[in-house]
PDB file of C-alpha atoms in Angstrom:
ATOM      1  CA  MET A 261      20.848   1.697   3.583  1.00  0.00           C
ATOM      2  CA  GLN A 262      20.794   4.145   0.717  1.00  0.00           C
ATOM      3  CA  ILE A 263      17.695   5.164  -1.198  1.00  0.00           C
ATOM      4  CA  GLY A 264      18.445   2.842  -4.153  1.00  0.00           C
ATOM      5  CA  GLU A 265      18.368  -0.242  -1.937  1.00  0.00           C
ATOM      6  CA  VAL A 266      15.204   1.021  -0.242  1.00  0.00           C
ATOM      7  CA  SER A 267      13.652   1.443  -3.684  1.00  0.00           C
ATOM      8  CA  GLU A 268      14.529  -2.137  -4.639  1.00  0.00           C
ATOM      9  CA  ARG A 269      13.199  -3.551  -1.385  1.00  0.00           C
ATOM     10  CA  THR A 270       9.919  -1.625  -1.389  1.00  0.00           C
ATOM     11  CA  GLY A 271       9.168  -1.456  -5.111  1.00  0.00           C
ATOM     12  CA  LEU A 272       8.810   2.319  -4.859  1.00  0.00           C
ATOM     13  CA  SER A 273      10.632   4.635  -7.239  1.00  0.00           C
ATOM     14  CA  LEU A 274      13.323   7.003  -5.986  1.00  0.00           C
ATOM     15  CA  ARG A 275      11.045   9.887  -6.901  1.00  0.00           C
ATOM     16  CA  THR A 276       8.166   8.452  -4.855  1.00  0.00           C
ATOM     17  CA  ILE A 277      10.394   7.902  -1.825  1.00  0.00           C
ATOM     18  CA  ARG A 278      11.630  11.495  -2.062  1.00  0.00           C
ATOM     19  CA  HIS A 279       8.013  12.682  -2.405  1.00  0.00           C
ATOM     20  CA  TYR A 280       7.058  10.807   0.760  1.00  0.00           C
ATOM     21  CA  GLU A 281       9.927  12.557   2.499  1.00  0.00           C
ATOM     22  CA  ASP A 282       8.738  15.958   1.216  1.00  0.00           C
ATOM     23  CA  VAL A 283       5.173  15.403   2.483  1.00  0.00           C
ATOM     24  CA  GLY A 284       6.275  14.069   5.869  1.00  0.00           C
ATOM     25  CA  VAL A 285       5.343  10.408   5.515  1.00  0.00           C
ATOM     26  CA  VAL A 286       8.854   9.095   6.050  1.00  0.00           C
ATOM     27  CA  ALA A 287      12.256  10.677   6.419  1.00  0.00           C
ATOM     28  CA  PRO A 288      15.726   9.177   6.255  1.00  0.00           C
ATOM     29  CA  SER A 289      17.142   8.641   9.706  1.00  0.00           C
ATOM     30  CA  GLU A 290      20.341  10.405   8.723  1.00  0.00           C
ATOM     31  CA  ARG A 291      22.555  11.444   5.836  1.00  0.00           C
ATOM     32  CA  SER A 292      25.978  10.210   4.884  1.00  0.00           C
ATOM     33  CA  LEU A 293      28.976  12.537   4.803  1.00  0.00           C
ATOM     34  CA  GLY A 294      28.345  12.863   1.073  1.00  0.00           C
ATOM     35  CA  GLY A 295      24.726  13.915   1.689  1.00  0.00           C
ATOM     36  CA  PHE A 296      23.110  10.613   0.666  1.00  0.00           C
ATOM     37  CA  ARG A 297      19.874   9.680   2.404  1.00  0.00           C
ATOM     38  CA  LEU A 298      20.297   6.754   4.793  1.00  0.00           C
ATOM     39  CA  TYR A 299      17.351   4.648   5.919  1.00  0.00           C
ATOM     40  CA  THR A 300      16.889   2.095   8.677  1.00  0.00           C
ATOM     41  CA  GLU A 301      14.717  -1.026   8.666  1.00  0.00           C
ATOM     42  CA  ALA A 302      12.019   0.972  10.471  1.00  0.00           C
ATOM     43  CA  GLU A 303      11.785   3.457   7.590  1.00  0.00           C
ATOM     44  CA  VAL A 304      11.724   0.616   5.065  1.00  0.00           C
ATOM     45  CA  ARG A 305       8.819  -0.972   6.982  1.00  0.00           C
ATOM     46  CA  ARG A 306       6.975   2.382   6.926  1.00  0.00           C
ATOM     47  CA  LEU A 307       7.456   2.696   3.180  1.00  0.00           C
ATOM     48  CA  ALA A 308       6.368  -0.907   2.617  1.00  0.00           C
ATOM     49  CA  LEU A 309       3.188  -0.216   4.598  1.00  0.00           C
ATOM     50  CA  VAL A 310       2.531   2.932   2.557  1.00  0.00           C
ATOM     51  CA  ARG A 311       2.988   0.900  -0.624  1.00  0.00           C
ATOM     52  CA  ARG A 312       0.392  -1.614   0.553  1.00  0.00           C
ATOM     53  CA  MET A 313      -2.049   1.198   1.400  1.00  0.00           C
ATOM     54  CA  ARG A 314      -1.838   2.869  -2.025  1.00  0.00           C
ATOM     55  CA  PRO A 315      -4.134   0.478  -3.937  1.00  0.00           C
ATOM     56  CA  LEU A 316      -6.753   0.982  -1.234  1.00  0.00           C
ATOM     57  CA  GLY A 317      -7.024   4.685  -1.978  1.00  0.00           C
ATOM     58  CA  PHE A 318      -5.913   6.081   1.361  1.00  0.00           C
ATOM     59  CA  CYS A 319      -4.931   9.754   1.163  1.00  0.00           C
ATOM     60  CA  LEU A 320      -1.621  11.000   2.551  1.00  0.00           C
ATOM     61  CA  GLU A 321      -3.350  12.356   5.658  1.00  0.00           C
ATOM     62  CA  ASP A 322      -4.727   8.873   6.393  1.00  0.00           C
ATOM     63  CA  VAL A 323      -1.321   7.314   5.726  1.00  0.00           C
ATOM     64  CA  ARG A 324       0.363   9.659   8.210  1.00  0.00           C
ATOM     65  CA  ALA A 325      -2.398   9.140  10.782  1.00  0.00           C
ATOM     66  CA  LEU A 326      -2.259   5.347  10.521  1.00  0.00           C
ATOM     67  CA  LEU A 327       1.530   5.343  10.760  1.00  0.00           C
ATOM     68  CA  ASP A 328       1.214   7.496  13.891  1.00  0.00           C
ATOM     69  CA  VAL A 329      -1.238   5.036  15.429  1.00  0.00           C
ATOM     70  CA  LEU A 330       0.987   2.060  14.659  1.00  0.00           C
ATOM     71  CA  GLU A 331       4.049   3.778  16.101  1.00  0.00           C
ATOM     72  CA  ARG A 332       2.257   4.677  19.303  1.00  0.00           C
ATOM     73  CA  LEU A 333       0.834   1.212  19.942  1.00  0.00           C
ATOM     74  CA  PRO A 334       3.147  -1.265  21.677  1.00  0.00           C
ATOM     75  CA  ASP A 335       4.724  -3.999  19.613  1.00  0.00           C
ATOM     76  CA  THR A 336       2.942  -7.331  19.588  1.00  0.00           C
ATOM     77  CA  GLY A 337       3.134  -8.757  23.064  1.00  0.00           C
ATOM     78  CA  GLY A 338       4.403  -5.494  24.512  1.00  0.00           C
ATOM     79  CA  ALA A 339       2.971  -4.288  27.774  1.00  0.00           C
ATOM     80  CA  TRP A 340       0.861  -1.141  27.844  1.00  0.00           C
ATOM     81  CA  PRO A 341       1.220   1.064  30.924  1.00  0.00           C
ATOM     82  CA  GLU A 342      -2.008   0.994  32.940  1.00  0.00           C
ATOM     83  CA  THR A 343      -2.027   4.789  33.231  1.00  0.00           C
ATOM     84  CA  ASP A 344      -2.435   5.063  29.450  1.00  0.00           C
ATOM     85  CA  GLU A 345      -5.487   2.806  29.108  1.00  0.00           C
ATOM     86  CA  GLY A 346      -7.649   5.594  27.623  1.00  0.00           C
ATOM     87  CA  THR A 347      -4.999   6.423  25.050  1.00  0.00           C
ATOM     88  CA  HIS A 348      -4.641   2.749  24.234  1.00  0.00           C
ATOM     89  CA  GLU A 349      -8.400   2.393  23.678  1.00  0.00           C
ATOM     90  CA  GLU A 350      -8.441   5.481  21.426  1.00  0.00           C
ATOM     91  CA  LEU A 351      -5.539   4.163  19.339  1.00  0.00           C
ATOM     92  CA  VAL A 352      -7.181   0.749  19.012  1.00  0.00           C
ATOM     93  CA  ALA A 353     -10.436   2.431  17.924  1.00  0.00           C
ATOM     94  CA  ARG A 354      -8.546   4.453  15.291  1.00  0.00           C
ATOM     95  CA  LEU A 355      -6.757   1.317  14.092  1.00  0.00           C
ATOM     96  CA  ARG A 356     -10.104  -0.504  13.882  1.00  0.00           C
ATOM     97  CA  LYS A 357     -11.487   2.372  11.759  1.00  0.00           C
ATOM     98  CA  TYR A 358      -8.649   1.938   9.241  1.00  0.00           C
ATOM     99  CA  TRP A 359      -9.136  -1.829   9.250  1.00  0.00           C
ATOM    100  CA  VAL A 360     -12.849  -1.426   8.437  1.00  0.00           C
ATOM    101  CA  GLN A 361     -12.030   1.027   5.640  1.00  0.00           C
ATOM    102  CA  ALA A 362      -9.314  -1.256   4.228  1.00  0.00           C
ATOM    103  CA  ASP A 363     -11.599  -4.268   4.394  1.00  0.00           C
ATOM    104  CA  ALA A 364     -14.409  -2.405   2.606  1.00  0.00           C
ATOM    105  CA  ARG A 365     -12.027  -1.167  -0.090  1.00  0.00           C
ATOM    106  CA  CYS A 366     -10.686  -4.702  -0.600  1.00  0.00           C
ATOM    107  CA  GLU A 367     -14.256  -5.860  -1.185  1.00  0.00           C
ATOM    108  CA  ASP A 368     -14.739  -3.049  -3.713  1.00  0.00           C
ATOM    109  CA  LEU A 369     -11.544  -4.105  -5.485  1.00  0.00           C
ATOM    110  CA  ARG A 370     -12.708  -7.730  -5.575  1.00  0.00           C
ATOM    111  CA  ARG A 371     -15.931  -6.620  -7.280  1.00  0.00           C
ATOM    112  CA  GLU A 372     -13.970  -4.489  -9.759  1.00  0.00           C
ATOM    113  CA  LEU A 373     -11.598  -7.380 -10.486  1.00  0.00           C
ATOM    114  CA  SER A 374     -14.533  -9.742 -11.007  1.00  0.00           C
ATOM    115  CA  SER A 375     -16.059  -7.303 -13.472  1.00  0.00           C
ATOM    116  CA  ALA A 376     -12.751  -6.884 -15.296  1.00  0.00           C
ATOM    117  CA  GLU A 377     -12.268 -10.655 -15.499  1.00  0.00           C
ATOM    118  CA  GLU A 378     -15.789 -11.061 -16.856  1.00  0.00           C
ATOM    119  CA  PHE A 379     -15.020  -8.470 -19.537  1.00  0.00           C
ATOM    120  CA  ALA A 380     -11.748 -10.213 -20.460  1.00  0.00           C
ATOM    121  CA  ARG A 381     -13.604 -13.545 -20.751  1.00  0.00           C
ATOM    122  CA  SER A 382     -16.174 -11.940 -23.047  1.00  0.00           C
ATOM    123  CA  LEU A 383     -13.389 -10.630 -25.294  1.00  0.00           C
ATOM    124  CA  HIS A 384     -11.798 -14.076 -25.334  1.00  0.00           C
ATOM    125  CA  GLY A 385     -15.145 -15.631 -26.266  1.00  0.00           C
ATOM    126  CA  HIS A 386     -15.732 -13.082 -28.993  1.00  0.00           C
ATOM    127  CA  LEU A 387     -12.254 -13.623 -30.411  1.00  0.00           C
ATOM    128  CA  SER A 388     -12.687 -17.403 -30.291  1.00  0.00           C
ATOM    129  CA  GLN A 389     -15.929 -17.137 -32.248  1.00  0.00           C
ATOM    130  CA  LEU A 390     -14.266 -14.948 -34.869  1.00  0.00           C
ATOM    131  CA  LEU A 391     -11.300 -17.300 -35.232  1.00  0.00           C
ATOM    132  CA  ASP A 392     -13.506 -20.373 -35.466  1.00  0.00           C
ATOM    133  CA  ALA A 393     -15.880 -18.831 -38.010  1.00  0.00           C
ATOM    134  CA  PRO A 394     -15.100 -19.842 -41.588  1.00  0.00           C
ATOM    135  CA  VAL A 395     -14.151 -17.011 -43.888  1.00  0.00           C
ATOM    136  CA  ALA A 396     -14.581 -17.458 -47.614  1.00  0.00           C
ATOM    137  CA  GLY A 397     -11.245 -18.567 -49.014  1.00  0.00           C
ATOM    138  CA  VAL A 398      -9.357 -18.230 -45.664  1.00  0.00           C
ATOM    139  CA  LYS A 399      -8.458 -21.015 -43.268  1.00  0.00           C
ATOM    140  CA  ALA A 400      -9.155 -20.416 -39.547  1.00  0.00           C
ATOM    141  CA  VAL A 401      -5.865 -19.773 -37.748  1.00  0.00           C
ATOM    142  CA  ARG A 402      -5.291 -19.788 -34.022  1.00  0.00           C
TER     143      ARG A 402
END
């Protein structure tokens, strides 16, 4: 698919997708005869994963490293060759590290959201008090 469709499906701007190509996060699998970038479902999945990582504050190096880990691990239910058990354990440990970081950042975001919601409620309460307070010669309007 072309970059415009990828943009619609991932919610990323064309500029952001091109930036991710420039920094080596994802590259189009090929180009059309006219030079248009062409992406497969695999590249769309990579970009969607990157999009989900952004709010968690992962740097581009972490994004590339996590994508590498995920590509090297077998698909769900896939068999892992016995000769690669050490590699498998290392990849699982790296994946666990990113999971712990993501989980901790989600908790931080929950605390930030709670604080922001508390602030919004206080503004609502303040505004309600102002609107309910009688003003000389003016009717309260909501």
